[in-house]
């Protein structure tokens, strides 16, 4: 199966920056989509940024111009560079990857979540 390990979360003051990393491992044949979601208590998990099929990027309106998603396909890594952080960015961030295993079965994998806290 596919395992995702996240890192890079932490506590930062408003206006600061953090870079989240997600490493995927396992019997991956291909990746269709990969991205980042976030969730706060009592709310659903929402898309922050993602690579769609074909390589195009999608961003939540609230993070456009501040966050940037990038990837290293050869190493199965995806990053989220977060700049000009605001208190409302505080959440648990989850990495997500969708693709196919080497046996051609589709997989959907989630990271363990990493806490990002932005103080005012």
N, CA, C and O atoms as a GROMACS GRO file, in nm:
protein
  480
    1UNK      N    1   0.084  -0.120   0.000
    1UNK     CA    2   0.000   0.000   0.000
    1UNK      C    3   0.087   0.125   0.000
    1UNK      O    4   0.210   0.116   0.003
    2UNK      N    5   0.022   0.240  -0.003
    2UNK     CA    6   0.090   0.368  -0.010
    2UNK      C    7   0.083   0.436   0.126
    2UNK      O    8  -0.024   0.446   0.187
    3UNK      N    9   0.197   0.482   0.172
    3UNK     CA   10   0.206   0.553   0.298
    3UNK      C   11   0.251   0.696   0.273
    3UNK      O   12   0.339   0.720   0.191
    4UNK      N   13   0.189   0.791   0.344
    4UNK     CA   14   0.225   0.931   0.334
    4UNK      C   15   0.272   0.980   0.470
    4UNK      O   16   0.206   0.958   0.571
    5UNK      N   17   0.386   1.046   0.471
    5UNK     CA   18   0.442   1.100   0.594
    5UNK      C   19   0.461   1.250   0.577
    5UNK      O   20   0.530   1.294   0.485
    6UNK      N   21   0.399   1.327   0.665
    6UNK     CA   22   0.404   1.472   0.659
    6UNK      C   23   0.501   1.528   0.762
    6UNK      O   24   0.528   1.466   0.865
    7UNK      N   25   0.553   1.646   0.732
    7UNK     CA   26   0.638   1.717   0.824
    7UNK      C   27   0.634   1.866   0.792
    7UNK      O   28   0.587   1.906   0.686
    8UNK      N   29   0.681   1.948   0.884
    8UNK     CA   30   0.696   2.089   0.859
    8UNK      C   31   0.600   2.181   0.932
    8UNK      O   32   0.615   2.303   0.928
    9UNK      N   33   0.501   2.124   1.000
    9UNK     CA   34   0.409   2.208   1.074
    9UNK      C   35   0.473   2.268   1.197
    9UNK      O   36   0.585   2.234   1.234
   10UNK      N   37   0.400   2.359   1.259
   10UNK     CA   38   0.453   2.422   1.378
   10UNK      C   39   0.380   2.550   1.412
   10UNK      O   40   0.273   2.579   1.358
   11UNK      N   41   0.440   2.625   1.502
   11UNK     CA   42   0.385   2.752   1.548
   11UNK      C   43   0.463   2.866   1.485
   11UNK      O   44   0.586   2.867   1.486
   12UNK      N   45   0.390   2.962   1.429
   12UNK     CA   46   0.454   3.075   1.363
   12UNK      C   47   0.369   3.200   1.386
   12UNK      O   48   0.248   3.191   1.400
   13UNK      N   49   0.434   3.313   1.389
   13UNK     CA   50   0.362   3.439   1.402
   13UNK      C   51   0.302   3.482   1.270
   13UNK      O   52   0.350   3.445   1.163
   14UNK      N   53   0.195   3.560   1.278
   14UNK     CA   54   0.134   3.612   1.157
   14UNK      C   55   0.237   3.684   1.071
   14UNK      O   56   0.321   3.759   1.121
   15UNK      N   57   0.229   3.658   0.941
   15UNK     CA   58   0.326   3.713   0.848
   15UNK      C   59   0.444   3.623   0.821
   15UNK      O   60   0.521   3.648   0.729
   16UNK      N   61   0.458   3.519   0.899
   16UNK     CA   62   0.568   3.426   0.882
   16UNK      C   63   0.541   3.322   0.776
   16UNK      O   64   0.439   3.326   0.707
   17UNK      N   65   0.635   3.229   0.764
   17UNK     CA   66   0.628   3.127   0.661
   17UNK      C   67   0.655   2.989   0.718
   17UNK      O   68   0.727   2.974   0.817
   18UNK      N   69   0.598   2.889   0.654
   18UNK     CA   70   0.624   2.750   0.682
   18UNK      C   71   0.623   2.673   0.550
   18UNK      O   72   0.559   2.714   0.454
   19UNK      N   73   0.695   2.563   0.549
   19UNK     CA   74   0.695   2.476   0.433
   19UNK      C   75   0.661   2.335   0.478
   19UNK      O   76   0.734   2.274   0.556
   20UNK      N   77   0.550   2.284   0.428
   20UNK     CA   78   0.508   2.148   0.458
   20UNK      C   79   0.561   2.053   0.353
   20UNK      O   80   0.568   2.086   0.234
   21UNK      N   81   0.597   1.934   0.398
   21UNK     CA   82   0.647   1.831   0.308
   21UNK      C   83   0.566   1.704   0.327
   21UNK      O   84   0.519   1.674   0.436
   22UNK      N   85   0.550   1.630   0.219
   22UNK     CA   86   0.480   1.503   0.223
   22UNK      C   87   0.556   1.404   0.136
   22UNK      O   88   0.579   1.430   0.018
   23UNK      N   89   0.593   1.293   0.194
   23UNK     CA   90   0.665   1.190   0.122
   23UNK      C   91   0.577   1.067   0.106
   23UNK      O   92   0.524   1.015   0.204
   24UNK      N   93   0.562   1.021  -0.016
   24UNK     CA   94   0.483   0.903  -0.046
   24UNK      C   95   0.574   0.785  -0.075
   24UNK      O   96   0.675   0.798  -0.144
   25UNK      N   97   0.537   0.671  -0.023
   25UNK     CA   98   0.614   0.550  -0.048
   25UNK      C   99   0.519   0.432  -0.065
   25UNK      O  100   0.405   0.435  -0.018
   26UNK      N  101   0.567   0.330  -0.133
   26UNK     CA  102   0.486   0.212  -0.156
   26UNK      C  103   0.487   0.173  -0.302
   26UNK      O  104   0.568   0.222  -0.381
   27UNK      N  105   0.396   0.085  -0.336
   27UNK     CA  106   0.392   0.029  -0.471
   27UNK      C  107   0.313   0.119  -0.566
   27UNK      O  108   0.209   0.080  -0.619
   28UNK      N  109   0.364   0.238  -0.588
   28UNK     CA  110   0.297   0.337  -0.673
   28UNK      C  111   0.335   0.314  -0.818
   28UNK      O  112   0.453   0.307  -0.852
   29UNK      N  113   0.234   0.304  -0.902
   29UNK     CA  114   0.256   0.298  -1.046
   29UNK      C  115   0.244   0.436  -1.108
   29UNK      O  116   0.327   0.475  -1.190
   30UNK      N  117   0.142   0.508  -1.070
   30UNK     CA  118   0.121   0.642  -1.124
   30UNK      C  119   0.041   0.724  -1.024
   30UNK      O  120  -0.030   0.670  -0.940
   31UNK      N  121   0.055   0.856  -1.036
   31UNK     CA  122  -0.018   0.948  -0.951
   31UNK      C  123  -0.108   1.034  -1.038
   31UNK      O  124  -0.064   1.091  -1.138
   32UNK      N  125  -0.234   1.041  -1.000
   32UNK     CA  126  -0.330   1.121  -1.075
   32UNK      C  127  -0.344   1.262  -1.016
   32UNK      O  128  -0.336   1.361  -1.089
   33UNK      N  129  -0.365   1.269  -0.887
   33UNK     CA  130  -0.376   1.398  -0.820
   33UNK      C  131  -0.299   1.393  -0.690
   33UNK      O  132  -0.282   1.287  -0.630
   34UNK      N  133  -0.253   1.510  -0.645
   34UNK     CA  134  -0.188   1.521  -0.516
   34UNK      C  135  -0.209   1.662  -0.465
   34UNK      O  136  -0.203   1.759  -0.540
   35UNK      N  137  -0.234   1.672  -0.336
   35UNK     CA  138  -0.261   1.805  -0.283
   35UNK      C  139  -0.267   1.810  -0.132
   35UNK      O  140  -0.236   1.713  -0.062
   36UNK      N  141  -0.308   1.926  -0.085
   36UNK     CA  142  -0.315   1.954   0.058
   36UNK      C  143  -0.455   1.999   0.096
   36UNK      O  144  -0.518   2.077   0.025
   37UNK      N  145  -0.502   1.948   0.208
   37UNK     CA  146  -0.630   1.985   0.265
   37UNK      C  147  -0.608   2.031   0.408
   37UNK      O  148  -0.505   2.001   0.468
   38UNK      N  149  -0.703   2.105   0.462
   38UNK     CA  150  -0.693   2.144   0.601
   38UNK      C  151  -0.828   2.135   0.668
   38UNK      O  152  -0.933   2.141   0.604
   39UNK      N  153  -0.822   2.120   0.800
   39UNK     CA  154  -0.943   2.099   0.877
   39UNK      C  155  -0.928   2.162   1.015
   39UNK      O  156  -0.824   2.148   1.080
   40UNK      N  157  -1.032   2.230   1.059
   40UNK     CA  158  -1.039   2.286   1.193
   40UNK      C  159  -1.153   2.218   1.267
   40UNK      O  160  -1.241   2.161   1.203
   41UNK      N  161  -1.152   2.222   1.400
   41UNK     CA  162  -1.256   2.154   1.476
   41UNK      C  163  -1.397   2.195   1.435
   41UNK      O  164  -1.427   2.313   1.422
   42UNK      N  165  -1.482   2.096   1.413
   42UNK     CA  166  -1.620   2.121   1.378
   42UNK      C  167  -1.645   2.153   1.232
   42UNK      O  168  -1.758   2.181   1.193
   43UNK      N  169  -1.540   2.150   1.150
   43UNK     CA  170  -1.555   2.182   1.010
   43UNK      C  171  -1.506   2.065   0.924
   43UNK      O  172  -1.427   1.982   0.970
   44UNK      N  173  -1.553   2.062   0.802
   44UNK     CA  174  -1.511   1.957   0.710
   44UNK      C  175  -1.371   1.987   0.658
   44UNK      O  176  -1.322   2.099   0.666
   45UNK      N  177  -1.310   1.884   0.604
   45UNK     CA  178  -1.179   1.898   0.545
   45UNK      C  179  -1.192   1.963   0.407
   45UNK      O  180  -1.265   1.915   0.322
   46UNK      N  181  -1.120   2.073   0.387
   46UNK     CA  182  -1.132   2.150   0.264
   46UNK      C  183  -1.001   2.154   0.187
   46UNK      O  184  -0.892   2.149   0.246
   47UNK      N  185  -1.012   2.163   0.057
   47UNK     CA  186  -0.896   2.172  -0.030
   47UNK      C  187  -0.824   2.304  -0.009
   47UNK      O  188  -0.887   2.410  -0.001
   48UNK      N  189  -0.693   2.297   0.001
   48UNK     CA  190  -0.608   2.416   0.008
   48UNK      C  191  -0.538   2.439  -0.126
   48UNK      O  192  -0.546   2.547  -0.183
   49UNK      N  193  -0.471   2.336  -0.174
   49UNK     CA  194  -0.400   2.344  -0.301
   49UNK      C  195  -0.380   2.204  -0.353
   49UNK      O  196  -0.362   2.110  -0.275
   50UNK      N  197  -0.382   2.189  -0.484
   50UNK     CA  198  -0.366   2.056  -0.541
   50UNK      C  199  -0.319   2.062  -0.685
   50UNK      O  200  -0.342   2.160  -0.756
   51UNK      N  201  -0.251   1.956  -0.724
   51UNK     CA  202  -0.225   1.929  -0.864
   51UNK      C  203  -0.337   1.840  -0.915
   51UNK      O  204  -0.360   1.732  -0.862
   52UNK      N  205  -0.404   1.885  -1.018
   52UNK     CA  206  -0.506   1.805  -1.082
   52UNK      C  207  -0.442   1.719  -1.191
   52UNK      O  208  -0.324   1.735  -1.222
   53UNK      N  209  -0.521   1.629  -1.247
   53UNK     CA  210  -0.472   1.551  -1.358
   53UNK      C  211  -0.431   1.645  -1.471
   53UNK      O  212  -0.502   1.741  -1.501
   54UNK      N  213  -0.318   1.618  -1.531
   54UNK     CA  214  -0.266   1.706  -1.633
   54UNK      C  215  -0.166   1.807  -1.581
   54UNK      O  216  -0.100   1.875  -1.660
   55UNK      N  217  -0.155   1.819  -1.450
   55UNK     CA  218  -0.055   1.905  -1.391
   55UNK      C  219  -0.100   2.045  -1.355
   55UNK      O  220  -0.022   2.122  -1.298
   56UNK      N  221  -0.223   2.081  -1.385
   56UNK     CA  222  -0.272   2.212  -1.348
   56UNK      C  223  -0.289   2.221  -1.197
   56UNK      O  224  -0.306   2.120  -1.129
   57UNK      N  225  -0.284   2.343  -1.144
   57UNK     CA  226  -0.296   2.363  -1.001
   57UNK      C  227  -0.426   2.432  -0.966
   57UNK      O  228  -0.478   2.514  -1.042
   58UNK      N  229  -0.478   2.398  -0.850
   58UNK     CA  230  -0.597   2.461  -0.797
   58UNK      C  231  -0.568   2.509  -0.656
   58UNK      O  232  -0.504   2.438  -0.577
   59UNK      N  233  -0.614   2.629  -0.623
   59UNK     CA  234  -0.593   2.686  -0.492
   59UNK      C  235  -0.725   2.737  -0.437
   59UNK      O  236  -0.810   2.788  -0.510
   60UNK      N  237  -0.740   2.723  -0.307
   60UNK     CA  238  -0.851   2.790  -0.241
   60UNK      C  239  -0.832   2.941  -0.256
   60UNK      O  240  -0.720   2.991  -0.251
   61UNK      N  241  -0.942   3.013  -0.274
   61UNK     CA  242  -0.932   3.157  -0.292
   61UNK      C  243  -0.860   3.225  -0.176
   61UNK      O  244  -0.789   3.324  -0.196
   62UNK      N  245  -0.877   3.173  -0.057
   62UNK     CA  246  -0.819   3.235   0.060
   62UNK      C  247  -0.667   3.227   0.067
   62UNK      O  248  -0.605   3.298   0.146
   63UNK      N  249  -0.606   3.141  -0.014
   63UNK     CA  250  -0.461   3.124  -0.008
   63UNK      C  251  -0.391   3.166  -0.135
   63UNK      O  252  -0.268   3.163  -0.141
   64UNK      N  253  -0.465   3.204  -0.237
   64UNK     CA  254  -0.403   3.244  -0.363
   64UNK      C  255  -0.309   3.362  -0.342
   64UNK      O  256  -0.343   3.460  -0.274
   65UNK      N  257  -0.192   3.352  -0.401
   65UNK     CA  258  -0.093   3.456  -0.387
   65UNK      C  259  -0.005   3.441  -0.265
   65UNK      O  260   0.096   3.511  -0.254
   66UNK      N  261  -0.041   3.353  -0.173
   66UNK     CA  262   0.037   3.333  -0.052
   66UNK      C  263   0.097   3.193  -0.043
   66UNK      O  264   0.209   3.176   0.005
   67UNK      N  265   0.024   3.094  -0.090
   67UNK     CA  266   0.069   2.956  -0.083
   67UNK      C  267   0.110   2.909  -0.222
   67UNK      O  268   0.059   2.958  -0.323
   68UNK      N  269   0.202   2.815  -0.227
   68UNK     CA  270   0.243   2.756  -0.353
   68UNK      C  271   0.268   2.607  -0.334
   68UNK      O  272   0.340   2.565  -0.243
   69UNK      N  273   0.207   2.528  -0.419
   69UNK     CA  274   0.227   2.384  -0.415
   69UNK      C  275   0.333   2.346  -0.518
   69UNK      O  276   0.336   2.403  -0.627
   70UNK      N  277   0.417   2.252  -0.484
   70UNK     CA  278   0.518   2.204  -0.575
   70UNK      C  279   0.539   2.055  -0.551
   70UNK      O  280   0.492   2.000  -0.452
   71UNK      N  281   0.609   1.991  -0.642
   71UNK     CA  282   0.628   1.848  -0.630
   71UNK      C  283   0.759   1.805  -0.694
   71UNK      O  284   0.815   1.874  -0.779
   72UNK      N  285   0.805   1.690  -0.650
   72UNK     CA  286   0.920   1.624  -0.708
   72UNK      C  287   0.872   1.484  -0.743
   72UNK      O  288   0.871   1.395  -0.658
   73UNK      N  289   0.833   1.465  -0.867
   73UNK     CA  290   0.774   1.338  -0.907
   73UNK      C  291   0.869   1.221  -0.890
   73UNK      O  292   0.829   1.112  -0.849
   74UNK      N  293   0.995   1.244  -0.920
   74UNK     CA  294   1.092   1.136  -0.910
   74UNK      C  295   1.109   1.082  -0.769
   74UNK      O  296   1.144   0.966  -0.750
   75UNK      N  297   1.083   1.168  -0.670
   75UNK     CA  298   1.098   1.128  -0.530
   75UNK      C  299   0.964   1.113  -0.460
   75UNK      O  300   0.960   1.089  -0.340
   76UNK      N  301   0.853   1.127  -0.534
   76UNK     CA  302   0.719   1.118  -0.477
   76UNK      C  303   0.702   1.212  -0.358
   76UNK      O  304   0.655   1.172  -0.251
   77UNK      N  305   0.741   1.335  -0.379
   77UNK     CA  306   0.731   1.438  -0.276
   77UNK      C  307   0.639   1.550  -0.322
   77UNK      O  308   0.637   1.586  -0.440
   78UNK      N  309   0.563   1.604  -0.230
   78UNK     CA  310   0.482   1.721  -0.257
   78UNK      C  311   0.501   1.818  -0.142
   78UNK      O  312   0.509   1.778  -0.026
   79UNK      N  313   0.508   1.946  -0.176
   79UNK     CA  314   0.535   2.050  -0.078
   79UNK      C  315   0.425   2.155  -0.080
   79UNK      O  316   0.355   2.172  -0.180
   80UNK      N  317   0.412   2.224   0.029
   80UNK     CA  318   0.326   2.340   0.036
   80UNK      C  319   0.403   2.452   0.102
   80UNK      O  320   0.427   2.449   0.223
   81UNK      N  321   0.443   2.551   0.023
   81UNK     CA  322   0.509   2.669   0.076
   81UNK      C  323   0.402   2.768   0.118
   81UNK      O  324   0.320   2.810   0.036
   82UNK      N  325   0.402   2.806   0.243
   82UNK     CA  326   0.302   2.896   0.298
   82UNK      C  327   0.369   3.024   0.344
   82UNK      O  328   0.450   3.023   0.437
   83UNK      N  329   0.336   3.134   0.279
   83UNK     CA  330   0.392   3.263   0.312
   83UNK      C  331   0.282   3.357   0.360
   83UNK      O  332   0.163   3.332   0.339
   84UNK      N  333   0.322   3.464   0.425
   84UNK     CA  334   0.229   3.564   0.475
   84UNK      C  335   0.115   3.500   0.552
   84UNK      O  336  -0.002   3.531   0.529
   85UNK      N  337   0.150   3.412   0.642
   85UNK     CA  338   0.050   3.336   0.715
   85UNK      C  339  -0.038   3.425   0.802
   85UNK      O  340   0.007   3.525   0.858
   86UNK      N  341  -0.163   3.384   0.810
   86UNK     CA  342  -0.263   3.456   0.888
   86UNK      C  343  -0.320   3.364   0.996
   86UNK      O  344  -0.316   3.242   0.980
   87UNK      N  345  -0.373   3.419   1.104
   87UNK     CA  346  -0.433   3.334   1.207
   87UNK      C  347  -0.540   3.241   1.153
   87UNK      O  348  -0.555   3.129   1.202
   88UNK      N  349  -0.615   3.284   1.053
   88UNK     CA  350  -0.718   3.199   0.996
   88UNK      C  351  -0.664   3.080   0.918
   88UNK      O  352  -0.740   2.992   0.878
   89UNK      N  353  -0.533   3.076   0.896
   89UNK     CA  354  -0.471   2.958   0.836
   89UNK      C  355  -0.449   2.846   0.936
   89UNK      O  356  -0.412   2.735   0.898
   90UNK      N  357  -0.471   2.873   1.063
   90UNK     CA  358  -0.452   2.773   1.166
   90UNK      C  359  -0.544   2.654   1.141
   90UNK      O  360  -0.665   2.669   1.129
   91UNK      N  361  -0.485   2.535   1.134
   91UNK     CA  362  -0.561   2.414   1.106
   91UNK      C  363  -0.466   2.295   1.109
   91UNK      O  364  -0.344   2.311   1.119
   92UNK      N  365  -0.524   2.177   1.100
   92UNK     CA  366  -0.446   2.058   1.074
   92UNK      C  367  -0.442   2.037   0.924
   92UNK      O  368  -0.547   2.034   0.859
   93UNK      N  369  -0.324   2.024   0.869
   93UNK     CA  370  -0.306   2.010   0.726
   93UNK      C  371  -0.277   1.864   0.691
   93UNK      O  372  -0.196   1.798   0.755
   94UNK      N  373  -0.346   1.816   0.588
   94UNK     CA  374  -0.335   1.678   0.545
   94UNK      C  375  -0.291   1.670   0.400
   94UNK      O  376  -0.343   1.740   0.314
   95UNK      N  377  -0.196   1.585   0.376
   95UNK     CA  378  -0.154   1.554   0.241
   95UNK      C  379  -0.244   1.446   0.183
   95UNK      O  380  -0.287   1.356   0.256
   96UNK      N  381  -0.273   1.453   0.055
   96UNK     CA  382  -0.355   1.354  -0.012
   96UNK      C  383  -0.297   1.320  -0.148
   96UNK      O  384  -0.256   1.408  -0.223
   97UNK      N  385  -0.293   1.192  -0.178
   97UNK     CA  386  -0.245   1.146  -0.308
   97UNK      C  387  -0.340   1.040  -0.360
   97UNK      O  388  -0.382   0.951  -0.287
   98UNK      N  389  -0.375   1.052  -0.486
   98UNK     CA  390  -0.462   0.956  -0.554
   98UNK      C  391  -0.390   0.907  -0.678
   98UNK      O  392  -0.333   0.986  -0.754
   99UNK      N  393  -0.393   0.778  -0.698
   99UNK     CA  394  -0.327   0.723  -0.816
   99UNK      C  395  -0.356   0.576  -0.830
   99UNK      O  396  -0.458   0.526  -0.785
  100UNK      N  397  -0.261   0.508  -0.896
  100UNK     CA  398  -0.276   0.365  -0.916
  100UNK      C  399  -0.156   0.290  -0.862
  100UNK      O  400  -0.042   0.334  -0.875
  101UNK      N  401  -0.183   0.177  -0.802
  101UNK     CA  402  -0.080   0.088  -0.756
  101UNK      C  403  -0.022   0.012  -0.874
  101UNK      O  404  -0.075   0.016  -0.984
  102UNK      N  405   0.088  -0.057  -0.849
  102UNK     CA  406   0.150  -0.133  -0.957
  102UNK      C  407   0.062  -0.244  -1.010
  102UNK      O  408   0.079  -0.288  -1.124
  103UNK      N  409  -0.034  -0.290  -0.929
  103UNK     CA  410  -0.131  -0.388  -0.978
  103UNK      C  411  -0.250  -0.323  -1.045
  103UNK      O  412  -0.347  -0.390  -1.079
  104UNK      N  413  -0.242  -0.191  -1.066
  104UNK     CA  414  -0.339  -0.109  -1.138
  104UNK      C  415  -0.463  -0.075  -1.058
  104UNK      O  416  -0.555  -0.013  -1.112
  105UNK      N  417  -0.469  -0.114  -0.933
  105UNK     CA  418  -0.580  -0.072  -0.848
  105UNK      C  419  -0.562   0.074  -0.807
  105UNK      O  420  -0.450   0.118  -0.780
  106UNK      N  421  -0.671   0.147  -0.803
  106UNK     CA  422  -0.667   0.285  -0.758
  106UNK      C  423  -0.642   0.290  -0.608
  106UNK      O  424  -0.690   0.204  -0.533
  107UNK      N  425  -0.568   0.390  -0.566
  107UNK     CA  426  -0.548   0.413  -0.424
  107UNK      C  427  -0.579   0.557  -0.388
  107UNK      O  428  -0.564   0.648  -0.470
  108UNK      N  429  -0.621   0.576  -0.266
  108UNK     CA  430  -0.641   0.708  -0.207
  108UNK      C  431  -0.571   0.706  -0.072
  108UNK      O  432  -0.609   0.628   0.015
  109UNK      N  433  -0.471   0.790  -0.055
  109UNK     CA  434  -0.393   0.789   0.068
  109UNK      C  435  -0.392   0.927   0.132
  109UNK      O  436  -0.390   1.029   0.064
  110UNK      N  437  -0.395   0.927   0.264
  110UNK     CA  438  -0.391   1.050   0.343
  110UNK      C  439  -0.274   1.047   0.439
  110UNK      O  440  -0.240   0.943   0.496
  111UNK      N  441  -0.212   1.162   0.457
  111UNK     CA  442  -0.110   1.175   0.558
  111UNK      C  443  -0.169   1.179   0.696
  111UNK      O  444  -0.291   1.184   0.712
  112UNK      N  445  -0.083   1.177   0.796
  112UNK     CA  446  -0.129   1.171   0.934
  112UNK      C  447  -0.180   1.305   0.986
  112UNK      O  448  -0.243   1.311   1.091
  113UNK      N  449  -0.153   1.412   0.914
  113UNK     CA  450  -0.191   1.545   0.957
  113UNK      C  451  -0.081   1.614   1.033
  113UNK      O  452  -0.014   1.552   1.116
  114UNK      N  453  -0.061   1.742   1.006
  114UNK     CA  454   0.038   1.820   1.078
  114UNK      C  455  -0.025   1.953   1.118
  114UNK      O  456  -0.090   2.020   1.037
  115UNK      N  457  -0.006   1.990   1.243
  115UNK     CA  458  -0.069   2.110   1.297
  115UNK      C  459   0.007   2.235   1.256
  115UNK      O  460   0.129   2.242   1.269
  116UNK      N  461  -0.066   2.332   1.205
  116UNK     CA  462  -0.013   2.464   1.175
  116UNK      C  463  -0.089   2.564   1.260
  116UNK      O  464  -0.211   2.575   1.250
  117UNK      N  465  -0.018   2.637   1.342
  117UNK     CA  466  -0.079   2.737   1.429
  117UNK      C  467  -0.014   2.872   1.402
  117UNK      O  468   0.107   2.886   1.410
  118UNK      N  469  -0.097   2.970   1.370
  118UNK     CA  470  -0.050   3.104   1.340
  118UNK      C  471  -0.102   3.199   1.446
  118UNK      O  472  -0.223   3.215   1.461
  119UNK      N  473  -0.013   3.261   1.518
  119UNK     CA  474  -0.051   3.352   1.625
  119UNK      C  475  -0.056   3.495   1.573
  119UNK      O  476   0.019   3.532   1.482
  120UNK      N  477  -0.144   3.574   1.629
  120UNK     CA  478  -0.160   3.713   1.589
  120UNK      C  479  -0.070   3.804   1.669
  120UNK      O  480  -0.070   3.926   1.647
   0.00000   0.00000   0.00000
